[in-house]
Short mmCIF file of C-alpha atoms in Angstrom, two decimals:
data_model
loop_
_atom_site.label_atom_id
_atom_site.label_comp_id
_atom_site.label_asym_id
_atom_site.label_seq_id
_atom_site.Cartn_x
_atom_site.Cartn_y
_atom_site.Cartn_z
CA MET G 163 14.56 17.61 -105.44
CA ASN G 164 12.88 17.55 -102.02
CA LYS G 165 14.69 17.52 -98.70
CA ARG G 166 14.16 13.77 -98.14
CA LYS G 167 15.73 12.85 -101.47
CA ILE G 168 18.68 15.13 -100.77
CA ILE G 169 19.25 13.42 -97.41
CA LEU G 170 19.05 9.94 -98.99
CA ALA G 171 21.46 10.92 -101.78
CA ALA G 172 23.89 12.34 -99.24
CA ALA G 173 23.65 9.14 -97.18
CA ASP G 174 24.35 7.00 -100.25
CA LEU G 175 27.37 9.13 -101.07
CA ILE G 176 28.74 8.82 -97.55
CA LEU G 177 28.28 5.04 -97.61
CA ALA G 178 30.08 4.83 -100.95
CA VAL G 179 33.02 6.85 -99.61
CA VAL G 180 33.18 4.65 -96.49
CA LEU G 181 33.14 1.49 -98.64
CA ILE G 182 35.93 2.78 -100.89
CA CYS G 183 38.02 3.70 -97.86
CA GLN G 184 37.46 0.26 -96.32
CA ILE G 185 38.53 -1.49 -99.54
CA ALA G 186 41.60 0.70 -99.86
CA PHE G 187 42.49 0.13 -96.20
CA ARG G 188 42.07 -3.64 -96.49
CA THR G 189 44.18 -3.70 -99.66
CA LYS G 190 46.85 -1.68 -97.91
CA GLU G 191 46.72 -4.09 -94.98
CA LYS G 192 47.51 -7.00 -97.31
CA VAL G 193 50.53 -5.34 -98.91
CA GLN G 194 53.87 -6.47 -97.47
CA ILE G 195 57.33 -5.46 -98.59
CA PHE G 196 60.16 -7.93 -98.00
CA THR G 197 63.37 -5.92 -98.08
CA ILE G 198 67.04 -6.79 -97.74
CA ASP G 199 69.13 -4.06 -96.17
CA GLU G 200 72.49 -5.83 -96.35
CA ASP G 201 74.73 -5.67 -99.40
CA ILE G 202 74.02 -8.46 -101.89
CA THR G 203 77.22 -9.96 -103.27
CA ARG G 204 76.08 -13.33 -104.58
CA LEU G 205 73.05 -14.88 -106.28
CA GLU G 206 72.56 -18.59 -106.88
CA ILE G 207 69.83 -19.30 -109.44
CA THR G 208 68.62 -22.85 -110.02
CA THR G 209 66.34 -23.36 -113.01
CA SER G 210 65.06 -26.58 -114.56
CA THR G 211 68.03 -26.61 -116.95
CA GLU G 212 71.04 -25.12 -115.19
CA ASN G 213 72.61 -23.65 -112.06
CA ILE G 214 73.85 -20.08 -112.40
CA VAL G 215 76.07 -18.34 -109.85
CA LEU G 216 76.62 -14.57 -109.88
CA ASN G 217 79.41 -13.16 -107.71
CA ARG G 218 80.22 -9.48 -107.33
CA PHE G 219 83.84 -8.47 -106.92
CA ASN G 220 84.25 -4.73 -106.49
CA ALA G 221 82.11 -3.23 -109.28
CA LEU G 222 82.05 -6.28 -111.56
CA TRP G 223 79.69 -9.25 -111.60
CA HIS G 224 81.21 -12.62 -112.48
CA VAL G 225 79.25 -15.62 -113.71
CA ASN G 226 79.80 -19.23 -112.62
CA GLU G 227 82.78 -18.93 -110.29
CA ASN G 228 84.57 -16.13 -112.17
CA LYS G 229 84.51 -17.93 -115.48
CA TYR G 230 82.71 -15.14 -117.34
CA ILE G 231 81.96 -11.44 -116.88
CA GLY G 232 78.32 -10.67 -116.16
CA ASP G 233 76.24 -8.05 -117.94
CA PRO G 234 76.06 -5.19 -115.39
CA ALA G 235 72.50 -4.05 -116.17
CA THR G 236 71.09 -7.59 -116.14
CA CYS G 237 72.80 -8.59 -112.89
CA GLU G 238 71.81 -5.40 -111.09
CA SER G 239 68.18 -5.77 -112.19
CA LEU G 240 68.09 -9.28 -110.66
CA VAL G 241 69.50 -7.89 -107.42
CA ASP G 242 66.90 -5.11 -107.40
CA LEU G 243 64.08 -7.64 -107.78
CA VAL G 244 65.02 -9.62 -104.67
CA SER G 245 66.13 -6.60 -102.64
CA SER G 246 62.57 -5.34 -102.29
CA ILE G 247 59.68 -7.74 -102.97
CA ARG G 248 56.24 -6.12 -102.89
CA VAL G 249 53.66 -8.74 -101.92
CA ILE G 250 50.08 -7.88 -102.81
CA ASP G 251 48.35 -10.83 -101.18
CA SER G 252 48.76 -14.24 -99.57
CA VAL G 253 46.81 -16.65 -101.75
CA ALA G 254 47.46 -19.99 -100.01
CA LYS G 255 49.20 -21.73 -97.12
CA THR G 256 50.38 -25.18 -98.13
CA ASP G 257 53.31 -27.57 -98.39
CA ASN G 258 51.32 -29.99 -100.52
CA GLU G 259 53.06 -30.56 -103.86
CA ALA G 260 49.76 -30.98 -105.71
CA GLU G 261 48.53 -27.66 -104.39
CA LEU G 262 51.85 -25.97 -105.11
CA SER G 263 51.73 -27.24 -108.70
CA LYS G 264 48.82 -24.86 -109.34
CA TYR G 265 51.37 -22.06 -109.03
CA ASN G 266 54.39 -23.90 -110.56
CA LEU G 267 55.98 -23.85 -107.11
CA GLN G 268 56.49 -27.59 -106.66
CA ASP G 269 59.96 -29.14 -106.42
CA GLY G 270 61.70 -29.25 -109.78
CA LYS G 271 59.42 -26.63 -111.30
CA ALA G 272 60.01 -23.54 -109.18
CA VAL G 273 63.06 -21.44 -109.93
CA VAL G 274 65.08 -21.20 -106.70
CA VAL G 275 67.00 -17.99 -106.00
CA LYS G 276 69.39 -17.85 -103.05
CA VAL G 277 70.62 -14.43 -101.99
CA TYR G 278 73.90 -13.96 -100.12
CA ASN G 279 76.13 -11.41 -98.50
CA GLY G 280 79.46 -13.18 -98.68
CA ASP G 281 78.74 -16.63 -97.24
CA LYS G 282 75.71 -15.43 -95.29
CA LEU G 283 72.38 -16.58 -96.72
CA LEU G 284 70.01 -13.61 -96.63
CA ARG G 285 66.95 -14.99 -98.40
CA THR G 286 65.63 -17.83 -100.52
CA VAL G 287 62.94 -17.03 -103.07
CA TYR G 288 60.95 -19.73 -104.88
CA VAL G 289 59.60 -18.33 -108.13
CA GLY G 290 56.49 -19.81 -109.70
CA LYS G 291 54.40 -18.75 -112.66
CA ASN G 292 53.12 -15.29 -113.40
CA THR G 293 49.49 -14.30 -113.69
CA SER G 294 47.68 -13.66 -116.95
CA SER G 295 48.46 -9.95 -116.60
CA GLN G 296 52.22 -10.76 -116.75
CA TYR G 297 52.88 -8.14 -114.04
CA GLN G 298 52.33 -10.33 -110.98
CA ASN G 299 54.05 -13.53 -109.90
CA TYR G 300 53.47 -16.35 -107.41
CA LEU G 301 56.33 -16.74 -104.92
CA ARG G 302 57.34 -18.46 -101.72
CA ILE G 303 59.86 -16.76 -99.47
CA ASP G 304 62.38 -18.56 -97.25
CA ASN G 305 60.96 -21.58 -95.41
CA GLY G 306 57.41 -20.32 -95.07
CA ASN G 307 54.48 -22.24 -96.48
CA GLU G 308 52.64 -19.16 -97.72
CA VAL G 309 52.13 -18.64 -101.43
CA TYR G 310 52.37 -14.96 -102.19
CA LEU G 311 51.18 -12.89 -105.10
CA ALA G 312 53.97 -10.39 -105.74
CA GLN G 313 54.31 -7.33 -107.94
CA GLY G 314 56.55 -7.96 -110.95
CA ASN G 315 57.32 -10.62 -113.53
CA PHE G 316 59.97 -12.56 -111.63
CA ILE G 317 59.82 -15.72 -113.73
CA ASP G 318 60.80 -14.02 -116.98
CA ASP G 319 63.90 -12.57 -115.31
CA PHE G 320 65.00 -15.50 -113.16
CA ASP G 321 64.15 -18.42 -115.48
CA THR G 322 67.26 -17.43 -117.36
CA THR G 323 70.44 -18.87 -118.87
CA THR G 324 74.16 -18.27 -118.53
CA ASP G 325 74.13 -16.71 -121.99
CA ARG G 326 71.52 -14.13 -120.95
CA VAL G 327 73.33 -12.98 -117.80
CA ARG G 328 76.79 -12.81 -119.40
CA SER G 329 78.18 -9.65 -120.93
CA HIS G 330 78.14 -10.05 -124.70
CA THR G 331 81.19 -7.88 -125.22
CA VAL G 332 83.96 -10.16 -126.48
CA TRP G 333 86.49 -7.35 -126.24
CA ALA G 334 86.60 -3.56 -126.20
CA VAL G 335 89.76 -1.55 -126.76
CA ASP G 336 90.39 2.02 -127.81
CA SER G 337 90.77 2.11 -131.58
CA PHE G 338 93.69 4.51 -131.13
CA ASP G 339 95.55 1.72 -129.29
CA ILE G 340 95.46 -0.52 -132.36
CA THR G 341 98.80 -0.37 -134.15
CA SER G 342 98.32 -3.05 -136.81
CA ILE G 343 95.72 -5.35 -138.33
CA LYS G 344 96.54 -8.54 -140.22
CA GLN G 345 93.74 -10.32 -142.07
CA THR G 346 94.26 -13.72 -143.67
CA SER G 347 91.44 -14.84 -145.95
CA GLU G 348 90.42 -18.43 -146.70
CA ASP G 349 92.28 -18.32 -150.04
CA GLY G 350 95.51 -17.49 -148.18
CA SER G 351 95.67 -13.83 -149.22
CA VAL G 352 96.95 -11.48 -146.53
CA LEU G 353 95.89 -7.88 -145.94
CA THR G 354 97.95 -5.90 -143.41
CA VAL G 355 97.75 -2.29 -142.30
CA SER G 356 99.98 -0.62 -139.71
CA PHE G 357 99.86 2.68 -137.87
CA LYS G 358 103.10 4.60 -137.35
CA ASP G 359 104.09 8.25 -137.07
CA GLY G 360 100.49 9.45 -137.22
CA ALA G 361 99.45 7.62 -140.40
CA TRP G 362 98.32 4.22 -141.65
CA SER G 363 100.27 2.23 -144.23
CA ILE G 364 99.48 -0.97 -146.11
CA GLY G 365 101.80 -3.87 -146.81
CA GLY G 366 101.81 -6.16 -149.82
CA ALA G 367 99.56 -4.03 -152.00
CA ASP G 368 100.31 -1.33 -154.56
CA ILE G 369 97.51 1.11 -153.70
CA ASN G 370 97.09 4.58 -152.27
CA LEU G 371 95.72 3.77 -148.83
CA ASP G 372 92.84 5.90 -147.61
CA ASN G 373 93.77 6.80 -144.01
CA THR G 374 90.12 7.31 -143.05
CA LYS G 375 89.13 3.85 -144.31
CA ALA G 376 91.97 2.29 -142.32
CA GLU G 377 90.81 4.17 -139.21
CA THR G 378 87.26 2.93 -139.79
CA TRP G 379 88.53 -0.66 -140.02
CA ALA G 380 90.36 -0.22 -136.72
CA LYS G 381 87.20 1.17 -135.09
CA THR G 382 85.18 -1.78 -136.40
CA LEU G 383 87.60 -4.23 -134.79
CA SER G 384 88.05 -2.27 -131.56
CA THR G 385 84.80 -3.61 -130.06
CA ILE G 386 83.32 -7.02 -130.81
CA THR G 387 79.87 -7.98 -129.53
CA ALA G 388 78.49 -11.52 -129.61
CA ILE G 389 74.88 -12.16 -130.60
CA HIS G 390 75.04 -15.07 -128.20
CA TRP G 391 77.61 -17.37 -126.66
CA LEU G 392 78.11 -21.00 -127.56
CA PRO G 393 79.19 -23.63 -125.00
CA ASP G 394 82.92 -23.75 -124.34
CA ASN G 395 84.86 -26.09 -126.62
CA SER G 396 82.05 -26.17 -129.19
CA VAL G 397 83.00 -27.41 -132.63
CA LEU G 398 82.00 -24.63 -134.98
CA PRO G 399 80.03 -25.45 -138.12
CA GLY G 400 81.05 -24.40 -141.61
CA LYS G 401 84.46 -23.18 -142.70
CA LYS G 402 86.97 -20.61 -141.55
CA ILE G 403 86.86 -17.51 -143.77
CA TYR G 404 89.12 -15.09 -141.88
CA GLU G 405 91.97 -15.05 -139.40
CA TYR G 406 92.76 -11.79 -137.63
CA GLU G 407 95.77 -10.67 -135.67
CA ILE G 408 95.05 -7.30 -134.06
CA THR G 409 98.08 -5.75 -132.39
CA CYS G 410 97.38 -3.19 -129.67
CA LYS G 411 99.76 -1.24 -127.44
CA GLU G 412 99.25 -3.64 -124.52
CA LYS G 413 98.34 -6.96 -126.17
CA THR G 414 97.63 -8.89 -129.36
CA ILE G 415 94.11 -10.15 -130.04
CA LEU G 416 93.41 -13.18 -132.22
CA LEU G 417 90.09 -13.82 -133.96
CA ASP G 418 89.00 -16.62 -136.28
CA VAL G 419 85.74 -16.12 -138.20
CA TYR G 420 83.66 -19.03 -139.50
CA SER G 421 80.77 -19.08 -141.96
CA ALA G 422 78.02 -21.72 -142.13
CA TYR G 423 74.88 -21.85 -144.24
CA ASP G 424 71.73 -22.15 -142.13
CA VAL G 425 69.38 -24.31 -144.19
CA GLU G 426 66.27 -23.49 -142.12
CA ALA G 427 66.92 -19.74 -142.10
CA GLY G 428 68.12 -19.66 -145.69
CA TYR G 429 71.21 -17.53 -145.14
CA ASP G 430 74.81 -17.66 -143.89
CA THR G 431 75.50 -17.42 -140.16
CA TYR G 432 78.85 -16.36 -138.71
CA PHE G 433 80.79 -17.50 -135.66
CA GLY G 434 83.98 -16.45 -133.95
CA VAL G 435 86.72 -17.85 -131.73
CA SER G 436 88.93 -15.36 -129.93
CA SER G 437 91.94 -15.28 -127.64
CA GLU G 438 89.82 -12.95 -125.46
CA SER G 439 87.17 -15.50 -124.52
CA PRO G 440 86.96 -19.18 -123.57
CA SER G 441 83.65 -19.46 -125.45
CA PRO G 442 82.90 -19.38 -129.17
CA PHE G 443 80.19 -16.92 -130.18
CA GLU G 444 77.86 -15.94 -132.98
CA LEU G 445 78.58 -12.74 -134.93
CA SER G 446 76.14 -10.52 -136.78
CA SER G 447 76.09 -10.40 -140.56
CA TYR G 448 76.16 -6.59 -140.18
CA PHE G 449 79.58 -6.81 -138.53
CA ILE G 450 80.88 -9.18 -141.21
CA GLY G 451 79.61 -6.83 -143.91
CA LYS G 452 81.78 -4.00 -142.57
CA LEU G 453 85.02 -5.97 -142.97
CA PRO G 454 87.14 -5.18 -146.06
CA ARG G 455 87.98 -8.15 -148.23
CA THR G 456 90.54 -6.76 -150.64
CA PRO G 457 93.18 -3.99 -150.61
CA GLU G 458 91.10 -2.09 -153.18
CA GLU G 459 88.36 -1.58 -150.59
CA LEU G 460 90.89 0.41 -148.52
CA ALA G 461 92.19 2.45 -151.46
CA MET G 462 91.55 6.14 -151.94
CA ASP G 463 88.60 6.89 -154.22
CA GLN G 464 89.62 7.91 -157.71
#
């Protein structure tokens, strides 16, 4: 390669480096980060179907004016999203509803998120649609007319429901605090086990109780998780198959279990009503399968 070609190649390389640096610098110039430094204690989320209010009291999040307990991980992730919004670009400046509709940011379509510290409004975020990559979202922030392209999939997280932000734990107690379990089946038969003086005993059945099986039953009933919540005061389908009275050291928990055949799915579905929650809920068939039905299932193996 002669000297002239070497000089031209070097010049091309320098120009390429300069161009890359300019692109990187311009991209960096466009990036903005909208942060909130104050403590966030309240989120108000308005979707097309419902209004959801999250309030934090001490370490717990409460949903819809303290009616339900929020799922900690879900609530904190929503707070993280609005605490630091990384904007990649400003794609439009408009208040025109027709223009905003291109981004699903028009009135009635955008998800509106209001962020508070106590009663102080810190920020309002209008969430539109995401891009085809699913990792970027169109937003408007506060009262500005700019449409931003932000990092993250805000719409999937904020276009949510009360059921999704609630904790799905119906109750959780230490199994060692359970002192008795009374199960009444739909045929009226009653199965009762009690714990006293370091051992389990069974009432109303002439069997040799397996202490380990009784302990397993107590562990099964110590924590109940809902697949999803039903609206308060829902009339449950199907028929009641079990009634439970679970006596603990500090309280007594009541649970009614219902079974209904789902024609479309082709199998039974299960629902519960408990003294521990104002809302009915769906239970998993796996949980139902772990419940003993007869005294013989708790007997010692021969």
